[in-house]
mmCIF file of C-alpha atoms in Angstrom:
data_model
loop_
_atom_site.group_PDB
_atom_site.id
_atom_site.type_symbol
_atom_site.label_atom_id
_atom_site.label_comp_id
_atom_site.label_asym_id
_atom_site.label_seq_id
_atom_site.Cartn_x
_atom_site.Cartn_y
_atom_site.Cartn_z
ATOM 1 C CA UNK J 1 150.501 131.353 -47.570
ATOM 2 C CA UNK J 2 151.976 130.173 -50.962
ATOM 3 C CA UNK J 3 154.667 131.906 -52.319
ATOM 4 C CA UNK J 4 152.449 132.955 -55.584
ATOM 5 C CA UNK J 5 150.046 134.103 -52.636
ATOM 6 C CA UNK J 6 152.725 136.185 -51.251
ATOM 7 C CA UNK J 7 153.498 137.559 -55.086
ATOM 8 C CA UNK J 8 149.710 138.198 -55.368
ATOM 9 C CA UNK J 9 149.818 140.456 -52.064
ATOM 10 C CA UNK J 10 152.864 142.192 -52.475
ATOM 11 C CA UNK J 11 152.133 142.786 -56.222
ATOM 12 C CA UNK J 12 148.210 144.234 -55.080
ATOM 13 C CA UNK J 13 150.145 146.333 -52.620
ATOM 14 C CA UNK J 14 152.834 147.836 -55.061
ATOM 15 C CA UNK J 15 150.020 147.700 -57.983
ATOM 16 C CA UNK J 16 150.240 150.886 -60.334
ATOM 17 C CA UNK J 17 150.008 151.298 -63.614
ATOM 18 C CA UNK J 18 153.202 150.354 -66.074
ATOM 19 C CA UNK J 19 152.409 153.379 -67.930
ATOM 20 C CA UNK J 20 153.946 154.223 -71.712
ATOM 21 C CA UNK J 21 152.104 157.482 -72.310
ATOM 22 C CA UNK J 22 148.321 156.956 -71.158
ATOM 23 C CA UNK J 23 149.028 153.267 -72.441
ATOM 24 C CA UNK J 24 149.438 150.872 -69.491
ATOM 25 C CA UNK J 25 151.599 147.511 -69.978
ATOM 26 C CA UNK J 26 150.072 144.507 -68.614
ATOM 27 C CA UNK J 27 152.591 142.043 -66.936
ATOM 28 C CA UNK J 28 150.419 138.599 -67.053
ATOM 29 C CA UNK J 29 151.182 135.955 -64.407
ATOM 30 C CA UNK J 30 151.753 132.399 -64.489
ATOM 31 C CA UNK J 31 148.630 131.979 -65.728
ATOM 32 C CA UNK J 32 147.987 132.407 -68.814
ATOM 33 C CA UNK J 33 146.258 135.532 -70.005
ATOM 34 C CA UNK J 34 145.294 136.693 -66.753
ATOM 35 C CA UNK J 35 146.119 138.630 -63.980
ATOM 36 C CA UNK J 36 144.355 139.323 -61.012
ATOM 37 C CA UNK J 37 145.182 142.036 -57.928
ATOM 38 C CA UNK J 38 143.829 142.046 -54.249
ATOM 39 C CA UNK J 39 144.485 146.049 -54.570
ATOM 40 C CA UNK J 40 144.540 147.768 -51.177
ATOM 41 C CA UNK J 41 146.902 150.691 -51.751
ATOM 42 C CA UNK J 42 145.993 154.759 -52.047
ATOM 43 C CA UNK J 43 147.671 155.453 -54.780
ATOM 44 C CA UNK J 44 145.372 157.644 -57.232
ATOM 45 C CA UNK J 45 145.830 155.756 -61.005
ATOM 46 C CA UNK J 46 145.654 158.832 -63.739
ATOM 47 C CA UNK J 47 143.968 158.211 -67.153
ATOM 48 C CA UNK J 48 145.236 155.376 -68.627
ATOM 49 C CA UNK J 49 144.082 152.781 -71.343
ATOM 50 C CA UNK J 50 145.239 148.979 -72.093
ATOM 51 C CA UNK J 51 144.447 146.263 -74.419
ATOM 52 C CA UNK J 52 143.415 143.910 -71.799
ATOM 53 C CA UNK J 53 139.368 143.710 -70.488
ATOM 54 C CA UNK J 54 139.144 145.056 -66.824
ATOM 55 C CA UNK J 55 136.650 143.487 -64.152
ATOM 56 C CA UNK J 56 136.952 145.716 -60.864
ATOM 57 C CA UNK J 57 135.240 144.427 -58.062
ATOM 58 C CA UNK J 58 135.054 146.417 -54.816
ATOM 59 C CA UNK J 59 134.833 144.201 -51.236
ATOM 60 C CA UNK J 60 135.035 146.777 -48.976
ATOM 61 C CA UNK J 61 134.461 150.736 -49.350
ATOM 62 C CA UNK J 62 133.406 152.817 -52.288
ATOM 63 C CA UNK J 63 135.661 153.625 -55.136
ATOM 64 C CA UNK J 64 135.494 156.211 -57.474
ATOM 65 C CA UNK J 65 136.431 155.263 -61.320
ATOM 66 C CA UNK J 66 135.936 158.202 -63.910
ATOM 67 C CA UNK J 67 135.536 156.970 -67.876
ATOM 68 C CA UNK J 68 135.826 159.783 -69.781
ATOM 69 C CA UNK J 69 133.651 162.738 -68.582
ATOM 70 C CA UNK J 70 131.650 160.067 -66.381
ATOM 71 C CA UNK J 71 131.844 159.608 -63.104
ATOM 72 C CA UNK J 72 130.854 156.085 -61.532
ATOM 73 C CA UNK J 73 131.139 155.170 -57.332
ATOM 74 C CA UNK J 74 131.107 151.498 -56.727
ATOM 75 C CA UNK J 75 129.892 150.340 -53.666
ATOM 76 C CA UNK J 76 130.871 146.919 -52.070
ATOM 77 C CA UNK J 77 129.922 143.764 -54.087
ATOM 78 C CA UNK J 78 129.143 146.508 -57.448
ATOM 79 C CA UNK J 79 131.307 144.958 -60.605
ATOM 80 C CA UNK J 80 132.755 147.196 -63.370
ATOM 81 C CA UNK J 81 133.804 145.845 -66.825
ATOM 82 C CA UNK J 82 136.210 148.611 -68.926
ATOM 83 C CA UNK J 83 136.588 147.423 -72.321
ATOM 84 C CA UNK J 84 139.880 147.351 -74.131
ATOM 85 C CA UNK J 85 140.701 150.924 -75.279
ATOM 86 C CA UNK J 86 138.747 152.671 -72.838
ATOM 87 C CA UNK J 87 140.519 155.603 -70.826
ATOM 88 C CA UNK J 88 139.675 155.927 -67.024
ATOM 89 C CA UNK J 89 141.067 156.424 -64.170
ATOM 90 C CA UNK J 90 140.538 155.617 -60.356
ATOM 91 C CA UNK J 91 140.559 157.524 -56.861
ATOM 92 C CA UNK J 92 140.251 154.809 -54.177
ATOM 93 C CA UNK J 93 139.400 155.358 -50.658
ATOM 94 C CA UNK J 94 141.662 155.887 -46.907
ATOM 95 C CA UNK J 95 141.279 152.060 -46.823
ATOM 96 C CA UNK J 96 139.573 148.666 -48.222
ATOM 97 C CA UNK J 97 140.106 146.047 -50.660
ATOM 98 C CA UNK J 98 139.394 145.622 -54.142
ATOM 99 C CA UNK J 99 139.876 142.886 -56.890
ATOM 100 C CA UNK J 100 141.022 144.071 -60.332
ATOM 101 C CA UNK J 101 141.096 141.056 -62.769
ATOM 102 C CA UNK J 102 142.707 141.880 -66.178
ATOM 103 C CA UNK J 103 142.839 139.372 -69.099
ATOM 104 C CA UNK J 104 143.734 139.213 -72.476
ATOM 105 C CA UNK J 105 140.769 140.037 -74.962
ATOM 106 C CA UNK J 106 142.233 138.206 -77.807
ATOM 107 C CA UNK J 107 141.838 134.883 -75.644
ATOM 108 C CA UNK J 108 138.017 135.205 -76.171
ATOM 109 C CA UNK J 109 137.986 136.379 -79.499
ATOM 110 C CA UNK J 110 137.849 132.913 -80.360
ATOM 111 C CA UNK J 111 134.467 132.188 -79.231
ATOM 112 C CA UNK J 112 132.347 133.439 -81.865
ATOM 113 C CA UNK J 113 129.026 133.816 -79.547
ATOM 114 C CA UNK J 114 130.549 136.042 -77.400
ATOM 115 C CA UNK J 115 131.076 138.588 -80.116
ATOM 116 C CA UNK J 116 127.763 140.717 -79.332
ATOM 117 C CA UNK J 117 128.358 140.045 -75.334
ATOM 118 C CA UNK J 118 132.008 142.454 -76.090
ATOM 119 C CA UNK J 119 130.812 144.879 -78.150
ATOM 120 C CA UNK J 120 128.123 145.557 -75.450
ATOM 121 C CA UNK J 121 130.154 146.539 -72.847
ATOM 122 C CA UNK J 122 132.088 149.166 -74.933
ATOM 123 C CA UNK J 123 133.133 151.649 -73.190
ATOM 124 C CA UNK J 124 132.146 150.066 -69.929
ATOM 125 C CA UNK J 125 129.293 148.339 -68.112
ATOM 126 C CA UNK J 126 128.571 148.906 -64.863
ATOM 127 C CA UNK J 127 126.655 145.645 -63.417
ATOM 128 C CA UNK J 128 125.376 147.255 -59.771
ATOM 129 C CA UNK J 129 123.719 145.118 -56.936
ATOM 130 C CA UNK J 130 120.436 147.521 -56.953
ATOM 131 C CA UNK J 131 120.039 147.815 -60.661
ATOM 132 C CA UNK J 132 120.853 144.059 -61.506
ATOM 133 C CA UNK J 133 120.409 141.887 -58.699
ATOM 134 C CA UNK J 134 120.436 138.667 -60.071
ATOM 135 C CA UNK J 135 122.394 138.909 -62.489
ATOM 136 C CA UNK J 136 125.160 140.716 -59.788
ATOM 137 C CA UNK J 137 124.765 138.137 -57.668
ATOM 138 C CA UNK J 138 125.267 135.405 -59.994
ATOM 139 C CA UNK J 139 129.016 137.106 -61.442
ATOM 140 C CA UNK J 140 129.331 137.574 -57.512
ATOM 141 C CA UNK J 141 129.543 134.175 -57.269
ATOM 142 C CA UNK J 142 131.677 133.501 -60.498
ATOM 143 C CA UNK J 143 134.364 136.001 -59.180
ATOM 144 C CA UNK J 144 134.667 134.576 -56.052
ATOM 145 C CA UNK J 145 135.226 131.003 -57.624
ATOM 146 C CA UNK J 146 138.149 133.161 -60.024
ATOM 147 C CA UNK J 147 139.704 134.580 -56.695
ATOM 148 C CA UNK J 148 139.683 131.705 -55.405
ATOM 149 C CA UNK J 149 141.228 129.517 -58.069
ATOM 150 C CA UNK J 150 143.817 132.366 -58.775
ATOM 151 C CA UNK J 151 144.863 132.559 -54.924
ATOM 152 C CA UNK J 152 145.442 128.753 -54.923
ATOM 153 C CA UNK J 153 147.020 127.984 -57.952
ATOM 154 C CA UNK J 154 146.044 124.489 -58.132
ATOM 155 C CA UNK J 155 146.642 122.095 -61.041
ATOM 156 C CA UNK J 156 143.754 123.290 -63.496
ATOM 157 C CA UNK J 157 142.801 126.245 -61.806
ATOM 158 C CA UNK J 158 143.968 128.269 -64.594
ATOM 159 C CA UNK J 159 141.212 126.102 -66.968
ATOM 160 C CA UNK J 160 138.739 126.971 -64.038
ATOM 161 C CA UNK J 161 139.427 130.208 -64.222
ATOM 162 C CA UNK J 162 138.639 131.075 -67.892
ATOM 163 C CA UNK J 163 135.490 128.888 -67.552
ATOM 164 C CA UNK J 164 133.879 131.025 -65.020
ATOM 165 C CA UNK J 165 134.764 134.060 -67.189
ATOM 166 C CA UNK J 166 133.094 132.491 -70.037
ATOM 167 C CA UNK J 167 130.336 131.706 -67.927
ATOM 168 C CA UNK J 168 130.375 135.536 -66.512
ATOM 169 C CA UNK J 169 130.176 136.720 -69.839
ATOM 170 C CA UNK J 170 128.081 134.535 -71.270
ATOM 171 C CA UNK J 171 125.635 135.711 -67.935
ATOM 172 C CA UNK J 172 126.072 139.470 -69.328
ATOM 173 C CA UNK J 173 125.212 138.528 -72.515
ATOM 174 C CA UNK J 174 122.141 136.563 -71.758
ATOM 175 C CA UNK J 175 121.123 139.628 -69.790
ATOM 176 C CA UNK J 176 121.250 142.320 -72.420
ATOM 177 C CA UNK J 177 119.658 140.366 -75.312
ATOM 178 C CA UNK J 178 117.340 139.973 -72.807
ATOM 179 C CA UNK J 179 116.715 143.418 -71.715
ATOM 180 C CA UNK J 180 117.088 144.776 -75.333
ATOM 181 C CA UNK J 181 114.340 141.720 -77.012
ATOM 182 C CA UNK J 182 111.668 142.670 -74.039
ATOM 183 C CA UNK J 183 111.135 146.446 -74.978
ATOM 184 C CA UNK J 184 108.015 147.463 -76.219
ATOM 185 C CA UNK J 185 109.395 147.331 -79.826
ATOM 186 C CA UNK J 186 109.276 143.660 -79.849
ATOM 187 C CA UNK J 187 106.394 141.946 -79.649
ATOM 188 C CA UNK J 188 106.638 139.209 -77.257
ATOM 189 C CA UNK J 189 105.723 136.223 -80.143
ATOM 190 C CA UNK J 190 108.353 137.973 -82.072
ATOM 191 C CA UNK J 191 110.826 138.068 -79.205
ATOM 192 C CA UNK J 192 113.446 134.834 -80.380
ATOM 193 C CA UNK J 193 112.705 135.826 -83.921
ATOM 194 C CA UNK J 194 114.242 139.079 -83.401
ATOM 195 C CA UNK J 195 116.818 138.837 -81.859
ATOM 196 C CA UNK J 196 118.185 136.112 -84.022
ATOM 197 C CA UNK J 197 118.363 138.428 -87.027
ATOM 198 C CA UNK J 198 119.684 141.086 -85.109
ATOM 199 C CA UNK J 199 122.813 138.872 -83.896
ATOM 200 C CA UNK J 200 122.957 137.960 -87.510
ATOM 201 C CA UNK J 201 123.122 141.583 -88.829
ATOM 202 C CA UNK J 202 126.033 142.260 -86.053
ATOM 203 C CA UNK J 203 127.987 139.186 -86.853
ATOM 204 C CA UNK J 204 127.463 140.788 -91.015
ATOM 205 C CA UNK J 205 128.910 143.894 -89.636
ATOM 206 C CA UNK J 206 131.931 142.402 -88.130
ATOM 207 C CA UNK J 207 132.896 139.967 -90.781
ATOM 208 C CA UNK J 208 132.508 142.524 -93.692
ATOM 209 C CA UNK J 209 134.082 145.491 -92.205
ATOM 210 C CA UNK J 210 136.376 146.422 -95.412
ATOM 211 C CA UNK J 211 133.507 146.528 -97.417
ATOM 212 C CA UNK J 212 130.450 149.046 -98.308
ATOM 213 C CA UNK J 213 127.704 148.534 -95.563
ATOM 214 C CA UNK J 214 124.802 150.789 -95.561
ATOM 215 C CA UNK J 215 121.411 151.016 -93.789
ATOM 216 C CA UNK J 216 119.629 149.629 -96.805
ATOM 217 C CA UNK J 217 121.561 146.708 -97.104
ATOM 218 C CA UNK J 218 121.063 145.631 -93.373
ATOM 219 C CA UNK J 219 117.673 146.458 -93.224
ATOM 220 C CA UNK J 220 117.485 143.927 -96.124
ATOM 221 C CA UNK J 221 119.298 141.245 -94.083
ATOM 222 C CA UNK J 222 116.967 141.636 -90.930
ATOM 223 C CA UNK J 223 113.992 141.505 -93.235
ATOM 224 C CA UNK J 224 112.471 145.082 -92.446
ATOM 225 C CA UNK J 225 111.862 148.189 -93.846
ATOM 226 C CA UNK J 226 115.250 151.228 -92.978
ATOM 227 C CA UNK J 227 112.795 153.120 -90.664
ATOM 228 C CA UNK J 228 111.729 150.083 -88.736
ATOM 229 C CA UNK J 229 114.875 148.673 -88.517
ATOM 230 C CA UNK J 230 116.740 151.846 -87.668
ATOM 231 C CA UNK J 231 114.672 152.018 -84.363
ATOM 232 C CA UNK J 232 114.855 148.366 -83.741
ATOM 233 C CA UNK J 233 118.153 148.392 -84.163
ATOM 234 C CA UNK J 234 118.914 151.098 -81.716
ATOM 235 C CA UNK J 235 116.892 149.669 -79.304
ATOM 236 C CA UNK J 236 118.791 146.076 -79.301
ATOM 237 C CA UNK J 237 122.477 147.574 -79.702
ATOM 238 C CA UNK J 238 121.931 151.156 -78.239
ATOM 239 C CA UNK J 239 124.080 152.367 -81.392
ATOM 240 C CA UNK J 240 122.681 153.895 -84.569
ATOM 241 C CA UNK J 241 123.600 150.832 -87.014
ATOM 242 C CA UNK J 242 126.148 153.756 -88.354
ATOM 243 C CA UNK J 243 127.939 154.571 -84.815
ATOM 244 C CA UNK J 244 128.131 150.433 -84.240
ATOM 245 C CA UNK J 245 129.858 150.353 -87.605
ATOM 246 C CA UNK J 246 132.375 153.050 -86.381
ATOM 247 C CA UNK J 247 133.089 151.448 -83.527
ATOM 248 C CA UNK J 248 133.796 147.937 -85.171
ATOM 249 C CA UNK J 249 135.847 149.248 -87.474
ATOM 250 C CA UNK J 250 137.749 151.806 -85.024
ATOM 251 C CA UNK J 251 138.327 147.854 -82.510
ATOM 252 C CA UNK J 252 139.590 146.552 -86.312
ATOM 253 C CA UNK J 253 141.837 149.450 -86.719
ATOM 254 C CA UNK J 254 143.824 148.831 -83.046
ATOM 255 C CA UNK J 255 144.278 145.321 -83.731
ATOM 256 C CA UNK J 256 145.776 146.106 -87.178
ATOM 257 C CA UNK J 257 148.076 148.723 -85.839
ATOM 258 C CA UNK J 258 149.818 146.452 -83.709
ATOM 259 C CA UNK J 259 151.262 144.833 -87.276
ATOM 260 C CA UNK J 260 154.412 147.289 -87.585
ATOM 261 C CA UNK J 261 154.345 145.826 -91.605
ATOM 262 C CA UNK J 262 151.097 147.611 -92.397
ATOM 263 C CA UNK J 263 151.103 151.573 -93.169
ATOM 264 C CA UNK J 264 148.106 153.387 -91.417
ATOM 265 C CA UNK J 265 146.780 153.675 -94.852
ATOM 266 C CA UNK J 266 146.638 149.978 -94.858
ATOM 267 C CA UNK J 267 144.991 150.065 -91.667
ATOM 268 C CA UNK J 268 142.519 152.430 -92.584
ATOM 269 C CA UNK J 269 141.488 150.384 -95.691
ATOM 270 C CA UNK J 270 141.609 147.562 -94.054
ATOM 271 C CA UNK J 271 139.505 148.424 -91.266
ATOM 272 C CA UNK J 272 137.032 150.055 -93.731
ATOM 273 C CA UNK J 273 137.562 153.928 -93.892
ATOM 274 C CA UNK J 274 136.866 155.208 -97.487
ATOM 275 C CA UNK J 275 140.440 157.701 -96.815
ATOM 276 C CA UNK J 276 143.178 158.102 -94.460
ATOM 277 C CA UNK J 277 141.630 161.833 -93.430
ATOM 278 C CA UNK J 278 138.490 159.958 -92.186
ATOM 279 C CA UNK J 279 140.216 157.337 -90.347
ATOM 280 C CA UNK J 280 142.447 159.800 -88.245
ATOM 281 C CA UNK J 281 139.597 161.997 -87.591
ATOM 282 C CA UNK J 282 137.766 159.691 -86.437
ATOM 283 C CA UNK J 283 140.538 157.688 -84.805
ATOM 284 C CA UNK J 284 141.118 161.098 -83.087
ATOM 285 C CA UNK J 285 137.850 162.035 -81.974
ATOM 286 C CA UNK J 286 137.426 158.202 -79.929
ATOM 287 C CA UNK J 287 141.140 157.955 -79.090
ATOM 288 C CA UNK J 288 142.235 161.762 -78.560
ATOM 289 C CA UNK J 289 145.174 160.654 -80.379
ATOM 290 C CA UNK J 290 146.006 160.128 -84.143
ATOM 291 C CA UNK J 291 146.575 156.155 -85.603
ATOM 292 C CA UNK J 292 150.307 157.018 -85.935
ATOM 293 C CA UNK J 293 150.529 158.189 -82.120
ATOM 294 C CA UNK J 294 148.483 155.469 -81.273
ATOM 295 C CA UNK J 295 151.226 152.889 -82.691
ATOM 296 C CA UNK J 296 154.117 154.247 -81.672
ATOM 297 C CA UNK J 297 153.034 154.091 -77.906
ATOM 298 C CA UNK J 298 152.122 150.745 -78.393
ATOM 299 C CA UNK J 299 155.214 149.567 -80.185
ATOM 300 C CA UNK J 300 157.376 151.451 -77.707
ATOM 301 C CA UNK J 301 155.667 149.825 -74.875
ATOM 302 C CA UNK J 302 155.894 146.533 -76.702
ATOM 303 C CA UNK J 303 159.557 146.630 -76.700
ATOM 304 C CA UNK J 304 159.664 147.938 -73.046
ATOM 305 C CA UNK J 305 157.651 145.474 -71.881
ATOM 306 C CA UNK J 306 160.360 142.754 -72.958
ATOM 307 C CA UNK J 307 163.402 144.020 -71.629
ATOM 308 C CA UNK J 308 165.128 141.756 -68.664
#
């Protein structure tokens, strides 16, 4: 066994949460942005959120992950994705083996096509072998390859590594345009069409979050009337084009509290709140936590996390 093995098992053995509050501080290995557990242990993680995406991926035995109020039970070969933000918490089995791969979210924030593919899996997606065979079986695959690559360190593997999760993501995102374009609201000559200028109204929303958007106004970019595209709309997303708003702009505002030189009036212009009383409530209501709370566990866990 290689000696990074060895760190591998001992870390998946020790693995807990490096909590600051709820906020959990990712250590990242040799390889860059990533970090990836063979997670036997019993120990029972409590509600915790990080800034990193989660991929859990059972091998042997159930295990029990609550987000929120929901409660999911993976079976063997079943693959979770917890988006940045998200609070859950796990209760794993007697006994078994589990993969938890976490990686840094900013790394693929530079691929502009895979914009939709993470603001579909907010709060979580849960990609099971009986709902979504091949598709399962396909990021089956793709893990395995990352395990693999991870275990042996070999020159390039970290390179590998983030091209099978572009690949895995690129899989999910393939799948839910798909899913979303072959409802019964659009017509199958209409299909590519569609879709198209529905991407092109989400990238709009991202790239003018500071800014007045209304229903009206995207309706006009997709080229239909508000009630039509209020119902297309929900179909492709499964947001209300105001609740995907609030949720692009809440993502905006935890990037731009991480900048200790902005006030959290800043931040809520910034990220598009009309006042600072509608930012915290809202920030409140997804977060259970106000914007200032919210930055002062991160910054404290920021300097934490580089002490020697």
């Amino acid at each position: 066994m290689s000696d990074l093995n060895q760190e591998n098992t001992e870390a998946a053995d020790e693995f807990h949460p490096r909590l600051h509050g709820i906020r959990e501080d990712i250590q990242y290995s040799s390889i860059q942005g990533i970090r990836l557990y063979h997670n036997h242990n019993t120990i029972h993680f409590p509600p915790h959120w990080h800034s990193a995406i989660e991929i859990l991926y059972p091998l042997d035995q159930n295990y029990t992950v609550r987000i929120g109020t929901e409660e999911n039970v993976l079976s063997p070969g079943d693959i979770l994705v917890v988006a940045p933000g998200t609070i859950h918490s796990y209760t794993p089995p007697e006994s078994g083996e589990r993969i938890f791969i976490l990686f840094d979210y900013n790394l693929l924030q530079m691929f502009s096509s895979l914009r939709q593919v993470m603001q579909a899996i907010q709060p979580y997606i849960l990609i099971t072998q009986t709902a979504y065979p091949p598709l399962n079986e396909k990021l089956q695959e793709l893990l395995r390859d990352v395990i693999h690559e991870y275990d042996e360190n070999a020159p390039y593997s970290g390179a590998m590594i983030w091209s099978r999760l572009l690949e895995f993501f690129s899989y999910i995102g393939r799948t839910n345009v798909y899913r979303a374009s072959h409802s019964s609201e659009f017509p199958k000559d209409k299909r590519q069409e569609y879709v198209a200028k529905f991407m092109e109204v989400c990238n709009y929303i991202t790239d003018h979050l500071d800014e007045e958007i209304n229903t009206d106004r995207l309706a006009e970019i997709a080229g239909f009337s508000k009630f039509h595209f209020s119902r297309l709309f929900k179909e492709f997303t499964g947001y209300s084009s105001h609740e995907y708003l609030i949720q692009r702009r809440l993502e905006a505002a935890e990037q731009l509290l991480a900048n200790p030189d902005l006030s959290i009036t800043d931040v809520a212009m910034q990220s598009g709140f009309n006042s600072l009383s509608t930012f915290t409530r809202v920030f409140k209501a997804e977060k259970d936590m106000t914007p200032s709370a919210f930055r002062e566990i991160n910054q404290k866990g920021s300097h934490e996390g580089r002490k020697i």
